[in-house]
mmCIF file of C-alpha atoms and ligand atoms in Angstrom:
data_model
loop_
_atom_site.group_PDB
_atom_site.id
_atom_site.type_symbol
_atom_site.label_atom_id
_atom_site.label_comp_id
_atom_site.label_asym_id
_atom_site.label_seq_id
_atom_site.Cartn_x
_atom_site.Cartn_y
_atom_site.Cartn_z
ATOM 1 C CA MET A 319 96.459 -3.663 34.156
ATOM 2 C CA ASN A 320 93.966 -5.139 31.704
ATOM 3 C CA ARG A 321 94.862 -6.157 28.165
ATOM 4 C CA ARG A 322 93.746 -2.887 26.649
ATOM 5 C CA GLU A 323 95.687 -0.785 29.112
ATOM 6 C CA LEU A 324 98.739 -2.938 28.564
ATOM 7 C CA LEU A 325 98.492 -2.455 24.808
ATOM 8 C CA LEU A 326 98.199 1.249 25.101
ATOM 9 C CA SER A 327 100.848 1.804 27.719
ATOM 10 C CA ALA A 328 103.894 3.752 26.596
ATOM 11 C CA ALA A 329 106.115 1.520 28.693
ATOM 12 C CA ALA A 330 105.129 -1.478 26.629
ATOM 13 C CA LEU A 331 106.495 0.260 23.547
ATOM 14 C CA THR A 332 110.097 -0.204 24.660
ATOM 15 C CA LEU A 333 111.847 -2.286 22.031
ATOM 16 C CA PRO A 334 113.853 -5.400 22.799
ATOM 17 C CA ALA A 335 117.578 -4.754 22.224
ATOM 18 C CA THR A 336 117.612 -7.152 19.278
ATOM 19 C CA VAL A 337 114.901 -5.139 17.536
ATOM 20 C CA ALA A 338 116.830 -1.948 18.056
ATOM 21 C CA ARG A 339 119.845 -3.672 16.492
ATOM 22 C CA ALA A 340 117.829 -4.913 13.547
ATOM 23 C CA THR A 341 116.859 -1.371 12.617
ATOM 24 C CA GLU A 342 120.271 0.164 13.171
ATOM 25 C CA GLY A 343 122.038 1.244 10.035
ATOM 26 C CA ARG A 344 118.900 2.058 8.077
ATOM 27 C CA PRO A 345 119.204 5.157 5.929
ATOM 28 C CA ALA A 346 118.679 8.404 7.793
ATOM 29 C CA ASP A 347 115.512 9.001 5.814
ATOM 30 C CA LYS A 348 113.560 10.377 8.706
ATOM 31 C CA GLY A 349 109.998 9.139 8.985
ATOM 32 C CA LYS A 350 110.275 6.900 5.923
ATOM 33 C CA LEU A 351 109.559 3.265 6.693
ATOM 34 C CA ARG A 352 110.516 -0.064 5.217
ATOM 35 C CA ILE A 353 107.191 -1.925 5.217
ATOM 36 C CA LEU A 354 106.625 -5.640 4.609
ATOM 37 C CA ILE A 355 103.102 -6.470 3.448
ATOM 38 C CA LEU A 356 102.202 -10.133 3.929
ATOM 39 C CA GLY A 357 99.776 -10.373 1.016
ATOM 40 C CA GLY A 358 99.969 -7.167 -0.969
ATOM 41 C CA THR A 359 98.164 -8.366 -4.079
ATOM 42 C CA GLY A 360 94.438 -9.249 -4.245
ATOM 43 C CA PHE A 361 91.961 -6.604 -3.106
ATOM 44 C CA ILE A 362 93.225 -4.529 -0.190
ATOM 45 C CA GLY A 363 96.971 -5.078 -0.651
ATOM 46 C CA PRO A 364 97.388 -2.857 -3.734
ATOM 47 C CA HIS A 365 95.595 -0.004 -1.931
ATOM 48 C CA PHE A 366 97.974 -0.331 1.026
ATOM 49 C CA LEU A 367 100.910 -0.398 -1.365
ATOM 50 C CA ARG A 368 99.756 2.733 -3.208
ATOM 51 C CA GLU A 369 99.111 4.641 0.015
ATOM 52 C CA ALA A 370 102.482 3.672 1.491
ATOM 53 C CA GLN A 371 104.340 4.611 -1.685
ATOM 54 C CA ALA A 372 102.504 7.930 -1.923
ATOM 55 C CA ARG A 373 103.835 8.739 1.536
ATOM 56 C CA GLY A 374 107.390 7.866 0.559
ATOM 57 C CA HIS A 375 107.747 4.474 2.239
ATOM 58 C CA THR A 376 109.517 1.484 0.737
ATOM 59 C CA VAL A 377 107.368 -1.628 0.436
ATOM 60 C CA THR A 378 108.133 -5.327 0.081
ATOM 61 C CA LEU A 379 105.334 -7.772 -0.771
ATOM 62 C CA PHE A 380 105.175 -11.428 0.258
ATOM 63 C CA ASN A 381 102.671 -13.817 -1.308
ATOM 64 C CA ARG A 382 102.366 -17.066 -3.270
ATOM 65 C CA GLY A 383 102.354 -15.302 -6.642
ATOM 66 C CA LYS A 384 98.956 -16.719 -7.566
ATOM 67 C CA ARG A 385 97.403 -13.468 -8.785
ATOM 68 C CA GLN A 386 97.565 -12.427 -12.412
ATOM 69 C CA GLU A 387 98.351 -8.795 -11.684
ATOM 70 C CA THR A 388 101.334 -7.179 -13.354
ATOM 71 C CA PRO A 389 104.058 -6.730 -10.743
ATOM 72 C CA THR A 390 104.415 -3.098 -9.724
ATOM 73 C CA PRO A 391 107.734 -1.746 -11.040
ATOM 74 C CA GLY A 392 110.197 -0.978 -8.277
ATOM 75 C CA VAL A 393 108.391 -3.053 -5.661
ATOM 76 C CA GLU A 394 110.234 -6.032 -4.261
ATOM 77 C CA THR A 395 108.021 -9.120 -4.275
ATOM 78 C CA LEU A 396 109.044 -12.157 -2.253
ATOM 79 C CA ILE A 397 107.396 -15.457 -3.078
ATOM 80 C CA GLY A 398 106.466 -17.970 -0.391
ATOM 81 C CA ASP A 399 103.536 -19.425 1.526
ATOM 82 C CA ARG A 400 102.280 -18.576 5.007
ATOM 83 C CA ASP A 401 102.039 -22.323 5.549
ATOM 84 C CA GLY A 402 105.737 -22.833 6.254
ATOM 85 C CA GLN A 403 107.489 -21.548 3.140
ATOM 86 C CA LEU A 404 109.069 -18.456 4.629
ATOM 87 C CA GLU A 405 112.650 -18.777 3.373
ATOM 88 C CA ALA A 406 112.394 -15.475 1.494
ATOM 89 C CA LEU A 407 111.789 -13.649 4.787
ATOM 90 C CA LYS A 408 114.700 -15.176 6.678
ATOM 91 C CA GLY A 409 117.615 -12.918 7.577
ATOM 92 C CA ARG A 410 115.695 -9.807 6.522
ATOM 93 C CA ASP A 411 114.434 -6.923 8.645
ATOM 94 C CA TRP A 412 111.795 -4.241 8.201
ATOM 95 C CA ASP A 413 110.416 -1.439 10.325
ATOM 96 C CA VAL A 414 106.849 -2.641 10.091
ATOM 97 C CA VAL A 415 104.811 -5.648 8.999
ATOM 98 C CA ILE A 416 101.271 -5.332 7.685
ATOM 99 C CA ASP A 417 99.706 -8.782 7.752
ATOM 100 C CA ASN A 418 96.674 -9.013 5.482
ATOM 101 C CA SER A 419 96.937 -12.734 4.725
ATOM 102 C CA GLY A 420 96.676 -14.291 8.198
ATOM 103 C CA TYR A 421 93.718 -16.656 8.561
ATOM 104 C CA VAL A 422 95.199 -19.567 10.554
ATOM 105 C CA PRO A 423 96.937 -19.024 13.927
ATOM 106 C CA ARG A 424 99.727 -21.485 13.155
ATOM 107 C CA HIS A 425 100.606 -19.533 10.015
ATOM 108 C CA VAL A 426 100.565 -16.255 11.894
ATOM 109 C CA ARG A 427 102.780 -17.653 14.638
ATOM 110 C CA LEU A 428 105.349 -18.720 12.025
ATOM 111 C CA THR A 429 105.778 -15.103 10.925
ATOM 112 C CA THR A 430 105.488 -13.444 14.338
ATOM 113 C CA GLN A 431 108.163 -15.793 15.707
ATOM 114 C CA LEU A 432 110.400 -15.276 12.700
ATOM 115 C CA LEU A 433 110.037 -11.495 12.652
ATOM 116 C CA ARG A 434 109.590 -10.476 16.284
ATOM 117 C CA GLU A 435 113.229 -9.501 16.668
ATOM 118 C CA ARG A 436 113.578 -8.105 13.162
ATOM 119 C CA VAL A 437 110.572 -5.826 12.996
ATOM 120 C CA ARG A 438 109.448 -3.071 15.346
ATOM 121 C CA HIS A 439 105.701 -3.123 14.813
ATOM 122 C CA TYR A 440 103.132 -5.658 13.541
ATOM 123 C CA LEU A 441 99.748 -4.615 12.162
ATOM 124 C CA PHE A 442 97.250 -7.415 11.682
ATOM 125 C CA ILE A 443 94.126 -7.144 9.535
ATOM 126 C CA SER A 444 91.403 -8.993 11.391
ATOM 127 C CA THR A 445 87.611 -8.663 11.032
ATOM 128 C CA ILE A 446 84.473 -7.755 12.973
ATOM 129 C CA SER A 447 83.552 -11.423 12.537
ATOM 130 C CA VAL A 448 85.646 -12.058 15.673
ATOM 131 C CA TYR A 449 82.775 -10.803 17.877
ATOM 132 C CA ALA A 450 80.737 -13.453 19.652
ATOM 133 C CA ASP A 451 77.533 -11.423 19.736
ATOM 134 C CA LEU A 452 76.430 -8.846 17.196
ATOM 135 C CA SER A 453 72.802 -8.836 18.301
ATOM 136 C CA VAL A 454 73.242 -5.552 20.149
ATOM 137 C CA PRO A 455 74.161 -2.119 18.748
ATOM 138 C CA GLY A 456 77.382 -0.331 19.623
ATOM 139 C CA VAL A 457 79.765 -3.298 19.916
ATOM 140 C CA ASP A 458 83.235 -1.993 20.734
ATOM 141 C CA GLU A 459 86.688 -3.545 20.848
ATOM 142 C CA ASP A 460 86.283 -4.863 24.397
ATOM 143 C CA ALA A 461 83.299 -7.075 23.530
ATOM 144 C CA PRO A 462 83.736 -10.859 23.957
ATOM 145 C CA LEU A 463 85.236 -12.771 21.039
ATOM 146 C CA LYS A 464 84.179 -16.019 19.396
ATOM 147 C CA LYS A 465 85.689 -19.202 20.740
ATOM 148 C CA LEU A 466 86.104 -22.247 18.529
ATOM 149 C CA THR A 467 85.067 -25.579 20.017
ATOM 150 C CA ASP A 468 88.154 -27.032 18.312
ATOM 151 C CA PRO A 469 90.935 -24.420 18.376
ATOM 152 C CA THR A 470 93.212 -26.678 16.307
ATOM 153 C CA VAL A 471 90.934 -26.526 13.266
ATOM 154 C CA GLU A 472 92.625 -25.043 10.181
ATOM 155 C CA LYS A 473 89.795 -25.180 7.660
ATOM 156 C CA VAL A 474 88.696 -21.607 7.012
ATOM 157 C CA ASP A 475 84.987 -21.358 6.247
ATOM 158 C CA GLY A 476 81.944 -19.388 7.336
ATOM 159 C CA GLU A 477 81.803 -21.320 10.598
ATOM 160 C CA THR A 478 85.458 -20.965 11.624
ATOM 161 C CA TYR A 479 86.608 -17.698 10.028
ATOM 162 C CA GLY A 480 85.838 -15.368 12.966
ATOM 163 C CA GLY A 481 87.078 -17.750 15.673
ATOM 164 C CA LEU A 482 90.304 -18.387 13.749
ATOM 165 C CA LYS A 483 90.897 -14.664 13.272
ATOM 166 C CA ALA A 484 90.428 -14.165 17.036
ATOM 167 C CA LEU A 485 93.127 -16.781 17.648
ATOM 168 C CA CYS A 486 95.398 -15.106 15.074
ATOM 169 C CA GLU A 487 94.948 -11.806 16.921
ATOM 170 C CA ALA A 488 95.980 -13.471 20.190
ATOM 171 C CA VAL A 489 99.189 -14.722 18.577
ATOM 172 C CA VAL A 490 100.084 -11.228 17.362
ATOM 173 C CA LEU A 491 99.209 -9.602 20.688
ATOM 174 C CA GLY A 492 101.380 -12.152 22.484
ATOM 175 C CA ASP A 493 104.454 -12.091 20.264
ATOM 176 C CA PHE A 494 104.340 -8.335 19.620
ATOM 177 C CA ALA A 495 103.005 -7.267 23.011
ATOM 178 C CA GLY A 496 102.627 -3.497 23.117
ATOM 179 C CA ARG A 497 103.925 -3.044 19.585
ATOM 180 C CA SER A 498 101.047 -4.427 17.548
ATOM 181 C CA THR A 499 97.899 -2.999 15.998
ATOM 182 C CA ILE A 500 94.817 -5.084 15.324
ATOM 183 C CA VAL A 501 92.392 -3.627 12.776
ATOM 184 C CA ARG A 502 88.927 -5.192 12.574
ATOM 185 C CA PRO A 503 87.185 -4.122 9.359
ATOM 186 C CA THR A 504 83.595 -4.843 8.452
ATOM 187 C CA TYR A 505 82.855 -5.275 4.719
ATOM 188 C CA ILE A 506 85.712 -3.657 2.844
ATOM 189 C CA VAL A 507 84.390 -2.104 -0.357
ATOM 190 C CA GLY A 508 85.439 -0.008 -3.323
ATOM 191 C CA PRO A 509 87.616 -0.330 -6.434
ATOM 192 C CA GLY A 510 89.198 -3.769 -6.695
ATOM 193 C CA ASP A 511 86.673 -5.597 -4.504
ATOM 194 C CA HIS A 512 86.497 -8.945 -6.254
ATOM 195 C CA THR A 513 83.776 -10.264 -3.892
ATOM 196 C CA ASP A 514 81.193 -8.059 -5.681
ATOM 197 C CA ARG A 515 79.188 -7.742 -2.443
ATOM 198 C CA PHE A 516 78.939 -3.947 -2.403
ATOM 199 C CA THR A 517 79.488 -3.555 -6.149
ATOM 200 C CA TYR A 518 76.308 -5.532 -6.880
ATOM 201 C CA TRP A 519 74.069 -2.762 -5.575
ATOM 202 C CA PRO A 520 75.343 0.264 -7.576
ATOM 203 C CA TRP A 521 75.744 -1.953 -10.625
ATOM 204 C CA ARG A 522 72.234 -3.407 -10.377
ATOM 205 C CA VAL A 523 70.747 0.056 -9.878
ATOM 206 C CA SER A 524 72.631 1.318 -12.932
ATOM 207 C CA GLN A 525 70.949 -1.366 -15.072
ATOM 208 C CA GLY A 526 67.462 0.184 -14.654
ATOM 209 C CA GLY A 527 64.013 -1.418 -14.426
ATOM 210 C CA THR A 528 62.361 -2.501 -11.185
ATOM 211 C CA MET A 529 64.718 -4.067 -8.703
ATOM 212 C CA LEU A 530 64.318 -5.934 -5.464
ATOM 213 C CA ALA A 531 65.421 -3.943 -2.433
ATOM 214 C CA PRO A 532 65.804 -5.818 0.862
ATOM 215 C CA GLY A 533 64.047 -4.863 4.110
ATOM 216 C CA THR A 534 63.206 -1.198 4.483
ATOM 217 C CA ALA A 535 64.963 1.954 3.297
ATOM 218 C CA PRO A 536 66.120 3.067 6.808
ATOM 219 C CA ASP A 537 67.823 -0.291 7.554
ATOM 220 C CA PRO A 538 71.433 0.448 8.557
ATOM 221 C CA ILE A 539 74.351 -0.870 6.545
ATOM 222 C CA GLN A 540 78.011 -0.637 7.467
ATOM 223 C CA TYR A 541 81.143 -0.861 5.340
ATOM 224 C CA ILE A 542 84.620 0.615 5.084
ATOM 225 C CA ASP A 543 85.904 2.181 1.868
ATOM 226 C CA VAL A 544 89.184 0.416 1.088
ATOM 227 C CA ARG A 545 90.888 3.769 0.454
ATOM 228 C CA ASP A 546 89.922 5.009 3.942
ATOM 229 C CA LEU A 547 91.177 1.735 5.387
ATOM 230 C CA ALA A 548 94.499 2.144 3.573
ATOM 231 C CA ARG A 549 94.960 5.692 4.897
ATOM 232 C CA PHE A 550 94.140 4.553 8.427
ATOM 233 C CA VAL A 551 96.438 1.515 8.306
ATOM 234 C CA ILE A 552 99.434 3.406 6.971
ATOM 235 C CA GLY A 553 98.787 6.142 9.537
ATOM 236 C CA CYS A 554 98.759 3.534 12.305
ATOM 237 C CA VAL A 555 102.163 2.190 11.332
ATOM 238 C CA GLU A 556 103.675 5.629 10.821
ATOM 239 C CA ALA A 557 102.713 6.781 14.316
ATOM 240 C CA PRO A 558 102.907 3.792 15.442
ATOM 241 C CA THR A 559 99.578 3.161 17.129
ATOM 242 C CA PRO A 560 99.279 0.039 19.265
ATOM 243 C CA GLY A 561 95.813 -1.192 20.125
ATOM 244 C CA ILE A 562 92.692 -2.764 18.661
ATOM 245 C CA PHE A 563 90.424 -0.818 16.304
ATOM 246 C CA ASN A 564 87.117 -1.514 14.603
ATOM 247 C CA ALA A 565 87.190 -0.184 11.047
ATOM 248 C CA CYS A 566 83.661 0.534 9.869
ATOM 249 C CA SER A 567 81.507 3.484 8.895
ATOM 250 C CA PRO A 568 79.792 5.099 11.894
ATOM 251 C CA PRO A 569 76.277 3.918 12.777
ATOM 252 C CA GLY A 570 73.853 6.150 10.867
ATOM 253 C CA PHE A 571 76.401 6.960 8.135
ATOM 254 C CA ALA A 572 74.685 4.728 5.588
ATOM 255 C CA THR A 573 71.344 2.987 5.096
ATOM 256 C CA MET A 574 70.140 0.548 2.482
ATOM 257 C CA GLY A 575 67.867 3.240 1.068
ATOM 258 C CA GLY A 576 70.743 5.725 1.007
ATOM 259 C CA LEU A 577 72.920 3.278 -0.915
ATOM 260 C CA LEU A 578 70.250 2.655 -3.537
ATOM 261 C CA GLU A 579 69.230 6.318 -3.874
ATOM 262 C CA THR A 580 72.870 7.372 -4.155
ATOM 263 C CA SER A 581 73.502 4.685 -6.759
ATOM 264 C CA ARG A 582 70.500 5.918 -8.743
ATOM 265 C CA ARG A 583 71.731 9.512 -8.637
ATOM 266 C CA VAL A 584 75.332 8.623 -9.521
ATOM 267 C CA SER A 585 74.404 6.237 -12.353
ATOM 268 C CA GLY A 586 71.618 8.417 -13.753
ATOM 269 C CA ALA A 587 69.332 5.367 -14.084
ATOM 270 C CA ASN A 588 65.574 5.575 -13.508
ATOM 271 C CA THR A 589 65.415 2.347 -11.515
ATOM 272 C CA GLU A 590 62.432 1.668 -9.262
ATOM 273 C CA PHE A 591 62.875 -0.083 -5.932
ATOM 274 C CA ARG A 592 60.489 -2.787 -4.791
ATOM 275 C CA TRP A 593 61.130 -3.117 -1.050
ATOM 276 C CA VAL A 594 60.568 -6.666 0.177
ATOM 277 C CA ASP A 595 60.188 -7.274 3.894
ATOM 278 C CA GLU A 596 62.386 -9.500 6.011
ATOM 279 C CA ALA A 597 59.734 -12.172 6.610
ATOM 280 C CA THR A 598 59.158 -12.621 2.871
ATOM 281 C CA LEU A 599 62.886 -12.770 2.166
ATOM 282 C CA ARG A 600 63.276 -15.364 4.908
ATOM 283 C CA ALA A 601 60.435 -17.446 3.497
ATOM 284 C CA GLU A 602 62.155 -17.318 0.091
ATOM 285 C CA GLY A 603 65.421 -18.562 1.659
ATOM 286 C CA LEU A 604 67.272 -15.368 0.778
ATOM 287 C CA LEU A 605 68.734 -14.462 4.156
ATOM 288 C CA ASP A 606 71.667 -16.860 4.345
ATOM 289 C CA GLY A 607 73.128 -16.888 0.846
ATOM 290 C CA PRO A 608 75.070 -14.412 -1.296
ATOM 291 C CA GLU A 609 71.903 -13.039 -2.980
ATOM 292 C CA LEU A 610 71.433 -9.950 -0.803
ATOM 293 C CA PRO A 611 74.943 -8.897 0.188
ATOM 294 C CA ILE A 612 75.886 -6.116 2.644
ATOM 295 C CA TRP A 613 72.307 -5.854 4.014
ATOM 296 C CA SER A 614 71.427 -7.898 7.113
ATOM 297 C CA PRO A 615 68.078 -8.012 8.894
ATOM 298 C CA PRO A 616 68.178 -5.328 11.609
ATOM 299 C CA SER A 617 66.694 -7.818 14.063
ATOM 300 C CA GLY A 618 67.569 -10.929 16.059
ATOM 301 C CA GLU A 619 71.194 -12.043 16.053
ATOM 302 C CA SER A 620 72.174 -9.484 13.393
ATOM 303 C CA ALA A 621 70.430 -6.522 15.052
ATOM 304 C CA GLY A 622 73.793 -4.910 15.862
ATOM 305 C CA PHE A 623 75.734 -6.186 12.845
ATOM 306 C CA ALA A 624 75.588 -2.846 11.035
ATOM 307 C CA LEU A 625 75.868 -0.737 14.185
ATOM 308 C CA VAL A 626 79.384 -1.577 15.386
ATOM 309 C CA SER A 627 81.263 1.323 16.983
ATOM 310 C CA PRO A 628 84.296 2.751 15.168
ATOM 311 C CA ALA A 629 84.755 5.444 17.874
ATOM 312 C CA ARG A 630 88.219 4.295 18.914
ATOM 313 C CA ALA A 631 89.489 4.246 15.316
ATOM 314 C CA VAL A 632 87.975 7.672 14.681
ATOM 315 C CA GLY A 633 89.943 8.911 17.689
ATOM 316 C CA ALA A 634 93.066 7.440 16.087
ATOM 317 C CA GLY A 635 92.454 9.128 12.731
ATOM 318 C CA LEU A 636 89.982 7.019 10.716
ATOM 319 C CA ARG A 637 88.001 9.249 8.351
ATOM 320 C CA PHE A 638 85.210 8.417 5.928
ATOM 321 C CA THR A 639 84.816 9.098 2.235
ATOM 322 C CA PRO A 640 81.239 10.176 1.403
ATOM 323 C CA LEU A 641 79.045 7.315 0.201
ATOM 324 C CA GLU A 642 78.575 9.062 -3.148
ATOM 325 C CA ASP A 643 82.343 8.983 -3.814
ATOM 326 C CA THR A 644 82.534 5.312 -2.881
ATOM 327 C CA VAL A 645 79.629 4.460 -5.185
ATOM 328 C CA ARG A 646 81.091 6.505 -8.060
ATOM 329 C CA ALA A 647 84.581 4.996 -7.727
ATOM 330 C CA THR A 648 83.178 1.473 -7.439
ATOM 331 C CA LEU A 649 81.020 1.877 -10.542
ATOM 332 C CA GLU A 650 83.888 3.381 -12.547
ATOM 333 C CA TRP A 651 86.155 0.518 -11.571
ATOM 334 C CA HIS A 652 83.485 -2.112 -12.242
ATOM 335 C CA ARG A 653 82.786 -0.691 -15.712
ATOM 336 C CA SER A 654 86.482 -1.028 -16.517
ATOM 337 C CA ARG A 655 86.613 -4.762 -15.681
ATOM 338 C CA PRO A 656 86.741 -7.500 -18.327
ATOM 339 C CA ALA A 657 83.230 -8.368 -19.598
ATOM 340 C CA GLU A 658 83.142 -11.805 -17.970
ATOM 341 C CA GLN A 659 83.741 -10.280 -14.509
ATOM 342 C CA ARG A 660 81.497 -7.284 -15.127
ATOM 343 C CA ASP A 661 78.498 -9.278 -16.297
ATOM 344 C CA LYS A 662 78.673 -12.254 -13.924
ATOM 345 C CA LEU A 663 78.926 -11.055 -10.371
ATOM 346 C CA LYS A 664 79.853 -13.318 -7.481
ATOM 347 C CA ALA A 665 77.167 -11.822 -5.247
ATOM 348 C CA GLY A 666 73.638 -10.553 -5.696
ATOM 349 C CA LEU A 667 70.529 -11.889 -7.391
ATOM 350 C CA SER A 668 70.705 -12.894 -11.040
ATOM 351 C CA ARG A 669 68.343 -10.852 -13.181
ATOM 352 C CA GLU A 670 66.323 -14.028 -13.870
ATOM 353 C CA ALA A 671 65.928 -14.901 -10.184
ATOM 354 C CA GLU A 672 65.021 -11.322 -9.354
ATOM 355 C CA ALA A 673 62.412 -11.128 -12.129
ATOM 356 C CA ALA A 674 60.877 -14.457 -11.075
ATOM 357 C CA LEU A 675 60.642 -13.383 -7.460
ATOM 358 C CA LEU A 676 59.131 -9.998 -8.267
ATOM 359 C CA ALA A 677 56.567 -11.685 -10.548
ATOM 360 C CA LYS A 678 55.672 -14.140 -7.787
ATOM 361 C CA LEU A 679 55.240 -11.316 -5.262
ATOM 362 C CA ARG A 680 52.981 -9.429 -7.681
ATOM 363 C CA SER A 681 50.682 -12.413 -8.260
HETATM 364 N N1 NAP B 82 87.321 -8.272 1.917
HETATM 365 C C1 NAP B 82 86.655 -7.934 3.020
HETATM 366 O O1 NAP B 82 85.515 -7.425 2.958
HETATM 367 C C2 NAP B 82 87.280 -8.153 4.365
HETATM 368 C C3 NAP B 82 86.568 -7.780 5.506
HETATM 369 C C4 NAP B 82 87.183 -7.902 6.761
HETATM 370 C C5 NAP B 82 88.471 -8.398 6.842
HETATM 371 N N2 NAP B 82 89.138 -8.762 5.710
HETATM 372 C C6 NAP B 82 90.515 -9.253 5.818
HETATM 373 O O2 NAP B 82 91.308 -8.554 4.879
HETATM 374 C C7 NAP B 82 92.436 -9.356 4.517
HETATM 375 C C8 NAP B 82 92.703 -9.336 3.020
HETATM 376 O O3 NAP B 82 91.525 -9.412 2.315
HETATM 377 P P1 NAP B 82 91.520 -9.319 0.721
HETATM 378 O O4 NAP B 82 90.074 -9.196 0.374
HETATM 379 O O5 NAP B 82 92.465 -8.307 0.193
HETATM 380 O O6 NAP B 82 92.071 -10.781 0.323
HETATM 381 P P2 NAP B 82 92.585 -11.288 -1.083
HETATM 382 O O7 NAP B 82 92.118 -10.419 -2.192
HETATM 383 O O8 NAP B 82 92.220 -12.727 -1.125
HETATM 384 O O9 NAP B 82 94.192 -11.155 -0.986
HETATM 385 C C9 NAP B 82 94.914 -11.944 -0.109
HETATM 386 C C10 NAP B 82 96.397 -11.675 -0.259
HETATM 387 O O10 NAP B 82 97.135 -12.599 0.580
HETATM 388 C C11 NAP B 82 97.970 -13.448 -0.237
HETATM 389 N N3 NAP B 82 97.905 -14.795 0.346
HETATM 390 C C12 NAP B 82 96.778 -15.524 0.591
HETATM 391 N N4 NAP B 82 97.104 -16.708 1.130
HETATM 392 C C13 NAP B 82 98.459 -16.741 1.245
HETATM 393 C C14 NAP B 82 99.396 -17.688 1.729
HETATM 394 N N5 NAP B 82 99.009 -18.898 2.191
HETATM 395 N N6 NAP B 82 100.706 -17.373 1.718
HETATM 396 C C15 NAP B 82 101.128 -16.176 1.240
HETATM 397 N N7 NAP B 82 100.287 -15.220 0.762
HETATM 398 C C16 NAP B 82 98.977 -15.505 0.757
HETATM 399 C C17 NAP B 82 97.363 -13.345 -1.636
HETATM 400 O O11 NAP B 82 98.308 -13.586 -2.677
HETATM 401 P P3 NAP B 82 98.513 -15.084 -3.293
HETATM 402 O O12 NAP B 82 97.145 -15.658 -3.505
HETATM 403 O O13 NAP B 82 99.293 -14.864 -4.534
HETATM 404 O O14 NAP B 82 99.279 -15.836 -2.272
HETATM 405 C C18 NAP B 82 96.947 -11.874 -1.649
HETATM 406 O O15 NAP B 82 98.085 -11.073 -1.840
HETATM 407 C C19 NAP B 82 92.177 -10.730 5.097
HETATM 408 O O16 NAP B 82 92.951 -10.855 6.263
HETATM 409 C C20 NAP B 82 90.693 -10.712 5.461
HETATM 410 O O17 NAP B 82 90.416 -11.546 6.586
HETATM 411 C C21 NAP B 82 88.569 -8.659 4.481
#
C-alpha cells in the first residue's frame, strides 16, 4: 500500500483506545465538535473560527497573544508558543486540531506528540510551496516534494519555507497516521489578508489612471478565497476526511486580465492597463520582489505555478466563490482599514515607481 492509499484506507481510521477514552463523556451534542485551532488570530484563523461557530462547533484558540485583535466573546483563548510553551494544552482534549501556525517540524512534533492520544483528527495547513517542481502544469498531490539540504534548519525564509512545511507534513502524517488531513493552499486571499498581495490589484485599479499590468491578459493566476478555504477545512474535519489536498482555484478559473477587468467593473474606475511583457519586467528587476504579486511568468520554472490541480479537493467538497465576489469583498474590507494600512500596502508597485517605469517605457 502506498502512502496515499494508506491515508485513505478506512482501516487506518480506527482510533487508538486512548483516543476513544479521551473523547468519552463529551456532551451528546451529535455532530458538534470541540475544535482546537493552533493560531486562530491573524489572517485565516478568524475565518476558520467564524465558519466553525456558524456550524455550531465549540472552538479554542492557541497563540502567543501578539495580535491586537479584540478577543472574540465566548471563545476560549489559550496563550503559549509553539516553540515549547505548551502548558496551556496539557491535560486537555479536543475532537479535532486545526494547525495553521506550524512552520518548523520540531514545533509541530511537540503538539502532535502531546495531542495524539487526546485528539481524534489533525488538520495541518501546509502550502503548494512544498512542491519541488512547478515548471509543469497540473501538479497534483503525488508530485515530489522539496528536500532541504539541511533538514535541521529552523530559520523560516523564502528559501526554506516550502521544505520546512514538507517536513512538518511528514510529522503530522506519521503521528496521526490515517487520521490527518493536509491542506496545501496557494495564495490565500480575501478580507483580512494582511500581505496585500491580492488586495494590491483591485485597490490599484480602483485608483484610476494608467497602470502597469504584468505579462499578458490571458496569463493564468491562481488563488484561494479564504472563505472557500474555511468552508473546505471545517467540512474536512466534520467528515472527517483524511488525505492530502491542494487548495487553489481550478486552472482557467482566473487570469491576470480577468482580475484587472473584474476590478475595473467592481470599482467603477476608468483605469487603463499598460501591459508590459515578461522580458521587460525581468530587465527592470521586477520578477523576484514584492512589486508584482500573485502574477508569475507563465514560463520556465514557474510555468505550472498557476496551474496546480485542485481536482482531489473539489472531489472532497472544495467550491469556489466567483472572482467578482472575491474582488468586491476584498475592496470593501480594504476600504474599511485604518488609513496607514490602506494607503501603504506591503506588496505592489508604489505609484511613484509605477509612474517612473511607465514614463521610461514611453520614451
Ligand atoms: N497567507 C497565505 O497566502 C498562505 C498561503 C499558503 C499557506 N499559508 C499557511 O497558512 C497558515 C496561516 O497563515 P496566516 O496568513 O493566517 O498567518 P498569520 O496571519 O501570520 O497568523 C498566524 C497565526 O498563528 C499564530 N502563531 C504564529 N506563530 C506562533 C507560535 N510560535 N506559537 C503560537 N502561535 C503562533 C499567530 O498568533 P500570535 O502571533 O499571537 O502567536 C496567528 O494566530 C500558515 O501555516 C501558512 O503557512 C498561508
